[in-house]
CSV table of C-alpha atoms in Angstrom, one decimal:
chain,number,residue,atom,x,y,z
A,1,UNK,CA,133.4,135.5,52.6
A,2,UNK,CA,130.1,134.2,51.3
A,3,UNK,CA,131.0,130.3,52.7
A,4,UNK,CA,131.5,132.0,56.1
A,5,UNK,CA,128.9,133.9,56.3
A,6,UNK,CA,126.4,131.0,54.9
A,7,UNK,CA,128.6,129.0,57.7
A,8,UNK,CA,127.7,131.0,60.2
A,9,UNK,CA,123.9,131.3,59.2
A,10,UNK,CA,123.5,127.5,59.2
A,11,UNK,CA,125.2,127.4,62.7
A,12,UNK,CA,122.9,129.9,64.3
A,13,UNK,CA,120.1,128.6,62.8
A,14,UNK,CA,120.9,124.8,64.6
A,15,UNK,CA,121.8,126.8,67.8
A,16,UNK,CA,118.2,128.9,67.5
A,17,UNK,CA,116.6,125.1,67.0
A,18,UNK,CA,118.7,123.7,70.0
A,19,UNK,CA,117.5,126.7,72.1
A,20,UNK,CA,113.6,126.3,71.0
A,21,UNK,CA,114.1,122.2,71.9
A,22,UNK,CA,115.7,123.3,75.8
A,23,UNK,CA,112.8,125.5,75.8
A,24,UNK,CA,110.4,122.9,74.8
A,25,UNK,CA,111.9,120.3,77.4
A,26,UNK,CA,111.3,123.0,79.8
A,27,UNK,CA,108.3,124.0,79.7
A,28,UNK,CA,107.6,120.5,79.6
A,29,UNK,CA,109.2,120.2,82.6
A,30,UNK,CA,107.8,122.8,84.7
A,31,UNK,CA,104.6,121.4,83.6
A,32,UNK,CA,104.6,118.3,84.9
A,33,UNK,CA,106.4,119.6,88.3
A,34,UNK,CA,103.9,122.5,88.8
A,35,UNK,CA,101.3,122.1,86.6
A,36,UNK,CA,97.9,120.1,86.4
A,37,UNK,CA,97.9,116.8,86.0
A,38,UNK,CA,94.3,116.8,84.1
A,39,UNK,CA,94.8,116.4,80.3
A,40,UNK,CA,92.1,118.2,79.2
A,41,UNK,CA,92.6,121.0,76.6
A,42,UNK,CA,92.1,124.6,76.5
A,43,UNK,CA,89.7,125.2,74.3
A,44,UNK,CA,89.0,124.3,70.6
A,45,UNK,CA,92.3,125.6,69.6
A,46,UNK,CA,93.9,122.4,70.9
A,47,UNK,CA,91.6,120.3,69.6
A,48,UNK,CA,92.4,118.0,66.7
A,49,UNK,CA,89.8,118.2,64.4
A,50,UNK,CA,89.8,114.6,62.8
A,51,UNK,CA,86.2,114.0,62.6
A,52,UNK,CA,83.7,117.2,61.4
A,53,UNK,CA,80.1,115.4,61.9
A,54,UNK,CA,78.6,118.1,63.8
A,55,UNK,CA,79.6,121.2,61.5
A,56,UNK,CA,78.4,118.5,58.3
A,57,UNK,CA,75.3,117.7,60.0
A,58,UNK,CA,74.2,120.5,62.0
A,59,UNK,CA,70.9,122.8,60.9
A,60,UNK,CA,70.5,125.9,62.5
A,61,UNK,CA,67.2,126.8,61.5
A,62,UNK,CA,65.4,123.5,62.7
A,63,UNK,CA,63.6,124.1,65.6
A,64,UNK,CA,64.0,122.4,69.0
A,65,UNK,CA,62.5,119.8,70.0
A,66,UNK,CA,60.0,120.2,72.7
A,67,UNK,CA,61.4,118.8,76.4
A,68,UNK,CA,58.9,116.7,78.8
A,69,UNK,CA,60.5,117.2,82.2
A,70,UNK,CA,59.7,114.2,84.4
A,71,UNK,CA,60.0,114.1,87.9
A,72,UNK,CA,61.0,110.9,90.4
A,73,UNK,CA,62.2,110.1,93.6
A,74,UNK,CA,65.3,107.4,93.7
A,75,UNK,CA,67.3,106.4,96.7
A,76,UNK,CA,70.4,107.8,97.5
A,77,UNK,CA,73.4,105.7,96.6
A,78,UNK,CA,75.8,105.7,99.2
A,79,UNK,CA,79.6,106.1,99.1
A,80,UNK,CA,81.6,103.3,97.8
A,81,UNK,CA,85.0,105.2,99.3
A,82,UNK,CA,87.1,102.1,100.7
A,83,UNK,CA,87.8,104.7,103.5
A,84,UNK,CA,84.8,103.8,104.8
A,85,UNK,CA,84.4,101.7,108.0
A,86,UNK,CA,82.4,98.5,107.6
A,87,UNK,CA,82.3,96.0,110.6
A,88,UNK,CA,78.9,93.9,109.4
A,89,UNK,CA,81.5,91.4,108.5
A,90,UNK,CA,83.2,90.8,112.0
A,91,UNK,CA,82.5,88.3,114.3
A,92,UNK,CA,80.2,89.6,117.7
A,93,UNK,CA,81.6,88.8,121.4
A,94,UNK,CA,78.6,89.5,123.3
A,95,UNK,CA,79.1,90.8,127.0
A,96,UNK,CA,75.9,90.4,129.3
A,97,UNK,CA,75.8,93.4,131.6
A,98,UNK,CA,73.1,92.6,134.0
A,99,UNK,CA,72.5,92.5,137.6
A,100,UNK,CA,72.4,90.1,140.3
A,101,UNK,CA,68.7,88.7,140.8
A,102,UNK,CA,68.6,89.4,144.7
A,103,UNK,CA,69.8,93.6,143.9
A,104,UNK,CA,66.6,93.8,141.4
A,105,UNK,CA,64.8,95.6,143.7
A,106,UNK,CA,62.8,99.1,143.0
A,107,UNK,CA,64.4,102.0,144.5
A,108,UNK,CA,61.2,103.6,144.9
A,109,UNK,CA,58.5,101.2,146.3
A,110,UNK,CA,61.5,98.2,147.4
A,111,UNK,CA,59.4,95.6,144.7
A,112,UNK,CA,61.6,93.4,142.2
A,113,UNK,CA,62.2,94.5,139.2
A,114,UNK,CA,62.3,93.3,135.6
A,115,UNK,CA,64.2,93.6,132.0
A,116,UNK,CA,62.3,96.1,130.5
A,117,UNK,CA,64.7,97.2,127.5
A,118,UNK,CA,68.7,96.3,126.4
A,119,UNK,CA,70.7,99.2,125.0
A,120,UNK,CA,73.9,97.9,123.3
A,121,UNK,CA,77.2,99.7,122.5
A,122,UNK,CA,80.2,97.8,120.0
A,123,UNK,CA,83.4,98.6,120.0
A,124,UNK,CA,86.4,97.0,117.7
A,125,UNK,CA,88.6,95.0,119.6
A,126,UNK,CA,92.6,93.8,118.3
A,127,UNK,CA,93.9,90.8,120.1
A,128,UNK,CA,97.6,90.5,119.4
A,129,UNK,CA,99.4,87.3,118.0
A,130,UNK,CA,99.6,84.6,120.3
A,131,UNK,CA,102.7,82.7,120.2
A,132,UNK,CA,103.2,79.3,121.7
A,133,UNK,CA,105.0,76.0,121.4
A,134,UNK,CA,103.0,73.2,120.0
A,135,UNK,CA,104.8,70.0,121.1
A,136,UNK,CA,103.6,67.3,119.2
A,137,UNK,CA,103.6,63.8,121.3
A,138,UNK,CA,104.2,60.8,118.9
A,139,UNK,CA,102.9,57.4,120.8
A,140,UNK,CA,105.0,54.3,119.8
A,141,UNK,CA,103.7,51.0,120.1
A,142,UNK,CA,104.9,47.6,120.7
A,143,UNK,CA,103.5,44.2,121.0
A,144,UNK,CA,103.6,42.4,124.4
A,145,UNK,CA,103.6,38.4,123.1
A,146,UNK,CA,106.4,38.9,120.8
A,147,UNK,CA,108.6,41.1,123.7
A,148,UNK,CA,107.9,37.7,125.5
A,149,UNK,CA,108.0,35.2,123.0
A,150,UNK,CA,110.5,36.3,119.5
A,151,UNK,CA,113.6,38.1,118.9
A,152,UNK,CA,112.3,40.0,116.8
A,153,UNK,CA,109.6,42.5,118.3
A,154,UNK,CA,107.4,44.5,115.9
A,155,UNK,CA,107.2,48.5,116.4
A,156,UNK,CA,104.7,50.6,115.3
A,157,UNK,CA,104.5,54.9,115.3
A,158,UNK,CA,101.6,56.6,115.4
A,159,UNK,CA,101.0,59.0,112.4
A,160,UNK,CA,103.0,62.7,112.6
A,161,UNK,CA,102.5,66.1,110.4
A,162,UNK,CA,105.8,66.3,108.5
A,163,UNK,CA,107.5,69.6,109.6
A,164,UNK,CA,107.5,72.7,106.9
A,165,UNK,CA,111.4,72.3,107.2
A,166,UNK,CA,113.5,69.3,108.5
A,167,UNK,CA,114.9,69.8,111.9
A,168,UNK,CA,113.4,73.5,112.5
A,169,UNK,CA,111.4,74.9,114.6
A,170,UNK,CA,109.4,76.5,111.9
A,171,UNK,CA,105.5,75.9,111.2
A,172,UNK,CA,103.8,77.2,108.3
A,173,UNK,CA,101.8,79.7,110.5
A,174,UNK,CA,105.1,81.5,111.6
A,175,UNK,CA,106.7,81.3,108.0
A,176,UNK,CA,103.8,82.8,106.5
A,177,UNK,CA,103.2,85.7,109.1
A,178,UNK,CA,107.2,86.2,108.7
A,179,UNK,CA,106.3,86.3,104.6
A,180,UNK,CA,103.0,88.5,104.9
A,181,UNK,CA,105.0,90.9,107.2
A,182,UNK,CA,107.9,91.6,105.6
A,183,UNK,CA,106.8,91.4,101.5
A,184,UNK,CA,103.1,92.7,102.1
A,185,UNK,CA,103.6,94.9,104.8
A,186,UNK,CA,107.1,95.8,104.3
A,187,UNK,CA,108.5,95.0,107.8
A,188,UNK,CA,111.9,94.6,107.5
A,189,UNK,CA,113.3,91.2,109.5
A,190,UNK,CA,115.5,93.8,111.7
A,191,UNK,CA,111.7,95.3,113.2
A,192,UNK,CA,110.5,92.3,113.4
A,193,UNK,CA,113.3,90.8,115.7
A,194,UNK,CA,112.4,93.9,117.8
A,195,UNK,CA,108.8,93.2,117.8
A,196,UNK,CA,109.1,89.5,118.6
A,197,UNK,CA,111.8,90.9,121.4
A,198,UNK,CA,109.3,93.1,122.7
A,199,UNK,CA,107.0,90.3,123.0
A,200,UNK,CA,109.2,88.2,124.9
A,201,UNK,CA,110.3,85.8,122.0
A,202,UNK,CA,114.4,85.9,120.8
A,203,UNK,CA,114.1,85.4,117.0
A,204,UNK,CA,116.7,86.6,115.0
A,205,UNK,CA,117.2,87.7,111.6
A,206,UNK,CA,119.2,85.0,111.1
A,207,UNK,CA,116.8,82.5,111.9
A,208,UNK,CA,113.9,84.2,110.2
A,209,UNK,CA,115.8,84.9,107.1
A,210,UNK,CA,116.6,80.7,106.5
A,211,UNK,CA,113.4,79.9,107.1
A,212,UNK,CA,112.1,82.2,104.7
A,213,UNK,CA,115.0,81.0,101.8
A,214,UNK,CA,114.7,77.2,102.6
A,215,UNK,CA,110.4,77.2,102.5
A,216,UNK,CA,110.4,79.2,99.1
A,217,UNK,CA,113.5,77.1,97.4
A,218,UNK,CA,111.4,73.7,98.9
A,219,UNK,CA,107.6,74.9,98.9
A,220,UNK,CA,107.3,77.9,96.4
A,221,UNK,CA,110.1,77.7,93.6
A,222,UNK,CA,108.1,74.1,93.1
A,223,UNK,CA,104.6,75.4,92.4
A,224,UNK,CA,106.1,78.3,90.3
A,225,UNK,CA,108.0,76.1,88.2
A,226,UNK,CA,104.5,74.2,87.6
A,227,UNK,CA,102.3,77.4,86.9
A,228,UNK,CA,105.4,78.5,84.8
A,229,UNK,CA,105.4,75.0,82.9
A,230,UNK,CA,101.4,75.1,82.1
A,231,UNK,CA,101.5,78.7,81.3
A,232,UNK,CA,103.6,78.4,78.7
A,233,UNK,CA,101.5,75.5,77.1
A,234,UNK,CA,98.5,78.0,76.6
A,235,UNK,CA,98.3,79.4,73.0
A,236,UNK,CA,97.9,82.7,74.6
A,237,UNK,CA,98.8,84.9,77.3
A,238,UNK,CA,97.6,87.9,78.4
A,239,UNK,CA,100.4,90.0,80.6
A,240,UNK,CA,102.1,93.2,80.8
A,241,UNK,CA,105.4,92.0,80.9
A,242,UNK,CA,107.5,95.5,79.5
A,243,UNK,CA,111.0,92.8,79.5
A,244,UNK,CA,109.5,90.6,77.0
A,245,UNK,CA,109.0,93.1,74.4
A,246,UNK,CA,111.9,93.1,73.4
A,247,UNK,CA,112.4,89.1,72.8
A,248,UNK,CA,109.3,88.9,70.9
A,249,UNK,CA,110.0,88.1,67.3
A,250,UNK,CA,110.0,91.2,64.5
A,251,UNK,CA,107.1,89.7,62.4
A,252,UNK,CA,104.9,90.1,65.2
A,253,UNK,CA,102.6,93.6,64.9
A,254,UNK,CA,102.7,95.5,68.0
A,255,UNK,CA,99.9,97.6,68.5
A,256,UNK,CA,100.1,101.1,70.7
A,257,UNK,CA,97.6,102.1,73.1
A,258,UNK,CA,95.6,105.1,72.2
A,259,UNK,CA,95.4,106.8,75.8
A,260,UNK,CA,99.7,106.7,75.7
A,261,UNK,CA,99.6,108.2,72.1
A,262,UNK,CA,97.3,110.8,73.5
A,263,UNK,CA,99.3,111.7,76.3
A,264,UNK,CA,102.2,112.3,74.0
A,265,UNK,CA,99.5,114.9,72.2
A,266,UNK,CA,98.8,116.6,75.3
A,267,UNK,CA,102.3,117.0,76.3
A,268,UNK,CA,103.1,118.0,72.9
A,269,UNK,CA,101.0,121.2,73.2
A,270,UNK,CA,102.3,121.9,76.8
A,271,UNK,CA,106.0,122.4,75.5
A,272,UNK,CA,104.5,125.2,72.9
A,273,UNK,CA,104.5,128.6,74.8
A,274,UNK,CA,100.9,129.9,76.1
A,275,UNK,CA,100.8,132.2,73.7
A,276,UNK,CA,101.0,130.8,71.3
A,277,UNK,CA,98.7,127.5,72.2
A,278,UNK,CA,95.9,129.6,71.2
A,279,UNK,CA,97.1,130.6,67.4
C-alpha cells in the first residue's frame, strides 16, 4: 500500500512538472505572439545582479556637485530615414520654355520685351526599357592581285564581339536584366513573358530560362569556383555560415554571443507568471 501510494506521489509530482513546463511554453508563447517585442525588464526584480559597484561605492552624505549650465546653438541634423526622396543625384533634361522673338511684345505700351527672371519646376521622369535588335555587320576582305593572279586567295574578317552564348540571341544586357528581375526583384519568368508580351516582344520562359542556366554554368559557376578556390587559401575566414558548424572539428572552442544568451534570459523570465516576476 505504501509502494502505491509513494507510486502515485512520484507520478503526480512528474505530471504537476509536465503541467508547469506546458505552462511555461505557453506563456512563452503568447508572449512572443501578443506581447512586446522590447527586451527590457520590469524593474529591479528582473535584474541580475552580477556586478554591485554602485551600492559598494555610493556615499549618501557627499554633497552634489555644483552644475554650470551652458547654453549653444547647433544645427539641426536632418533625417537620415532612407524613405526620404533625394534626386541631387539624377541627371537634369532641361526644357527651354520661351517665346518666339517677334510675340515679345508689351501688352501694355506694344514695346519688345525682355527676360527679366526664369522660374523652374522638376519633375522625375521613368523612361521604360528600350528593346532593339543590334545586328552586328562583319566586313570580309579579300585581295584583288591574288583573285587575279594565284589559286590560292587570302581572306581576312574583320574583328567581332564573341556572343554571351553560342548561336543565341542573347546579349549580356538582356541576361542580366532577366537575372536582376527575377533573383533581385523577384519577377518570376511567367510575369516577365507577360511583360515582354505586353511590350510587343514574344519571349518565353523557355527561352529565358536556358539563357539564364547556360550564362551561369559558362560565365558565373567559373568565377565562383575561383573566389571559392582563393578563399579557401586564406588562414582565416570571417562568415556566418550556420551549415558549417557542424563540420568544424571538436577541438575547436566555439564561443556564444552574449546578445543570444541574453535573449534566452529574457525569455526565461517571460515563461514565469506575472506574479510571480516580481517576487
Amino acid at each position: 500500500m505504501e509502494e502505491e501510494h509513494r507510486d502515485l506521489q512520484k507520478k503526480n509530482e512528474e505530471l504537476a512538472s509536465l503541467v508547469k513546463w506546458y505552462e511555461e511554453r505557453f506563456r512563452l508563447s503568447q508572449h512572443r505572439q501578443y506581447g512586446q517585442s522590447s527586451e527590457k525588464s520590469e524593474g529591479q526584480g528582473l535584474q541580475l545582479l552580477l556586478f554591485d559597484e554602485a551600492e559598494n561605492t555610493s556615499e549618501p552624505k557627499r554633497a552634489e556637485p555644483e552644475v554650470e549650465e551652458i547654453t549653444y546653438r547647433r544645427r539641426k541634423r536632418e533625417s537620415s530615414s532612407v524613405s526620404r526622396d533625394n534626386f541631387d543625384e539624377l541627371p537634369v533634361e532641361r526644357v527651354e520654355c520661351t517665346i518666339p522673338e517677334e510675340e515679345r511684345i508689351c501688352p501694355e505700351c506694344g514695346g519688345p520685351m525682355h527676360v527679366m527672371n526664369c522660374n523652374t519646376r522638376g519633375e522625375l521622369v521613368v523612361v521604360p526599357a528600350k528593346v532593339f535588335i543590334r545586328e552586328y555587320a562583319r566586313d570580309i576582305y579579300s585581295c584583288r592581285r591574288c583573285e587575279r593572279e594565284n589559286t590560292k586567295v587570302g581572306i581576312v574578317k574583320a574583328p567581332i564581339p564573341e556572343p554571351v552564348i553560342k548561336g543565341s540571341a542573347a546579349s549580356a544586357s538582356a541576361i542580366a536584366n532577366i537575372m536582376i528581375q527575377k533573383y533581385a526583384m523577384g519577377v518570376p519568368l511567367y510575369r516577365q513573358e507577360s511583360s515582354w508580351l505586353n511590350e510587343g516582344l514574344c519571349l518565353s520562359r523557355q527561352t529565358m530560362s536556358n539563357w539564364l542556366i547556360k550564362s551561369a554554368s559558362d560565365w558565373l559557376l567559373p568565377l565562383y569556383e575561383e573566389m571559392r578556390t582563393k578563399m579557401l587559401k586564406e588562414d582565416i575566414l570571417h562568415a556566418d555560415g550556420y551549415s558549417g558548424y557542424g563540420k568544424l572539428d571538436s577541438a575547436i572552442r566555439r564561443c556564444g554571443c552574449w546578445a543570444h544568451a541574453r535573449r534566452k534570459f529574457h525569455e526565461g523570465t517571460m515563461s514565469i507568471p506575472a506574479v510571480e516576476r516580481k517576487n
